[in-house]
Amino acid sequence: MRRRIRIPPIASSEITSETAYLSRRTFIRGAGMMAAPLVAGVSSPLASSESVAGAPLQYAPAGPGANGFYTDEPQTPFEDVASYCNFYEFGTDKGDPARYAGQMSTDPWSVEVGGAVARPGKLNLEDIMSGYDLEERVYRLRCVEAWSMVVPWIGFPLGDLLRRFEPTSSARYVEFRTLYRREEMPGTRSFTSIIDWPYREGLRMDEAMHPLTLVAVGLYGKTLPNQNGAPLRLVVPWKYGFKSIKSIVSIRLLEQQPATSWQSLAPREYGFYANVNPQVDHPRWSQKYERRLPSTLFRPNRMPTLMFNGYGEQVADLYKGMDLARFY
Ligand SMILES: Nc1nc2c(c(=O)[nH]1)N[C@H]1C(S)=C(S)[C@@H](COP(=O)(O)O)O[C@H]1N2
Ligand SMILES: [Mo]
């Protein structure tokens, strides 16, 4: 059963980042070693300006509608979206991805789709990009660490991509994997790194086919900065941010629920479903509130977290009859 701790609304500085806490714990549990620096010996980074240069994209702009594709809440400025990131392959500090992800080569890029599909195959990025009309989606993204952003993504529905490979009737889940290239990813070389790389995520088939589930290839009108998951990533706006896996190279359709990185690491803290839910606290902090970026000490921009991150109208039906405190 989940531990529930009542914690009054707390400052962000009191929420330890996901890996910082876990790696410390692993170390303390492990060989009785002293707490080690989070990222050991990384090579010199490229200038971050090199890693954020995006190419303009053609897309249909988002607008008001009942489908949840658009919110008129203030958008988090590009500078914040591209500098405050979680991408542990490049380190656990929020600034590490912007500092180091420029080392990741994204050209050429291909995505392999296999498992329970009639037409397995490998598509290169150009084929993927030419197959879809890109659209803008302005979504809230709520990290399990209790911060959030509003981001104008550019992309296409994941369902459109999956249909191209003709899922068979035994396809009940989808597993995603991120690129794993040690030479280009200092966070994976760090000896305090605790994730079993590559980073893995998963969705139930009906979640994957839901129109809100987006493959993003850009934000703010341009191709994705490397640190935000170039050249293509998932965005699942009603789930905690860790489900929105970056820089995808592999997609497999499966009959069984796949093991995912965070769930494998700390199953009591991170579930497979990971639906945003203010009623179910993280064992170490409350999920009732969030800090909307940009957030400062003097202007924390704190607001209540909404059930399903405000997308209940669109997705609550997927979980009818499920105990969401058990399937967190
Ligand atoms: N491959 C990979 N994908 C990832 C992560 C990661 O560490 N590695 N972090 C996740 C987490 S915890 C969050 S909150 C979002 C953050 O996306 P952003 O940095 O673009 O805001 O990416 C998710 N996708
Ligand atoms: Mo996150």
XYZ file of C-alpha atoms in Angstrom, residues 9 13 18-19 34 54 66 72 78 87 90 100 193 197 208 228-229 236 240 250 311-312 315:
23
model
C 2.408 23.205 0.708
C 13.700 23.842 -2.726
C 13.882 12.460 -8.464
C 17.333 11.041 -9.071
C 29.874 8.655 1.221
C 15.800 25.182 -34.171
C -13.480 21.262 -26.401
C -5.123 30.124 -23.139
C 10.931 29.574 -24.475
C 16.783 14.595 -19.298
C 22.739 14.388 -19.607
C 25.287 18.920 -22.561
C 23.663 7.047 -12.512
C 19.513 2.653 -19.663
C -1.500 5.649 -26.917
C 13.695 18.937 -24.858
C 13.951 15.597 -26.658
C 1.082 12.852 -22.694
C 3.292 13.179 -14.951
C 12.236 2.383 -30.584
C -7.832 16.882 -19.030
C -10.459 14.864 -17.148
C -9.569 11.088 -20.506
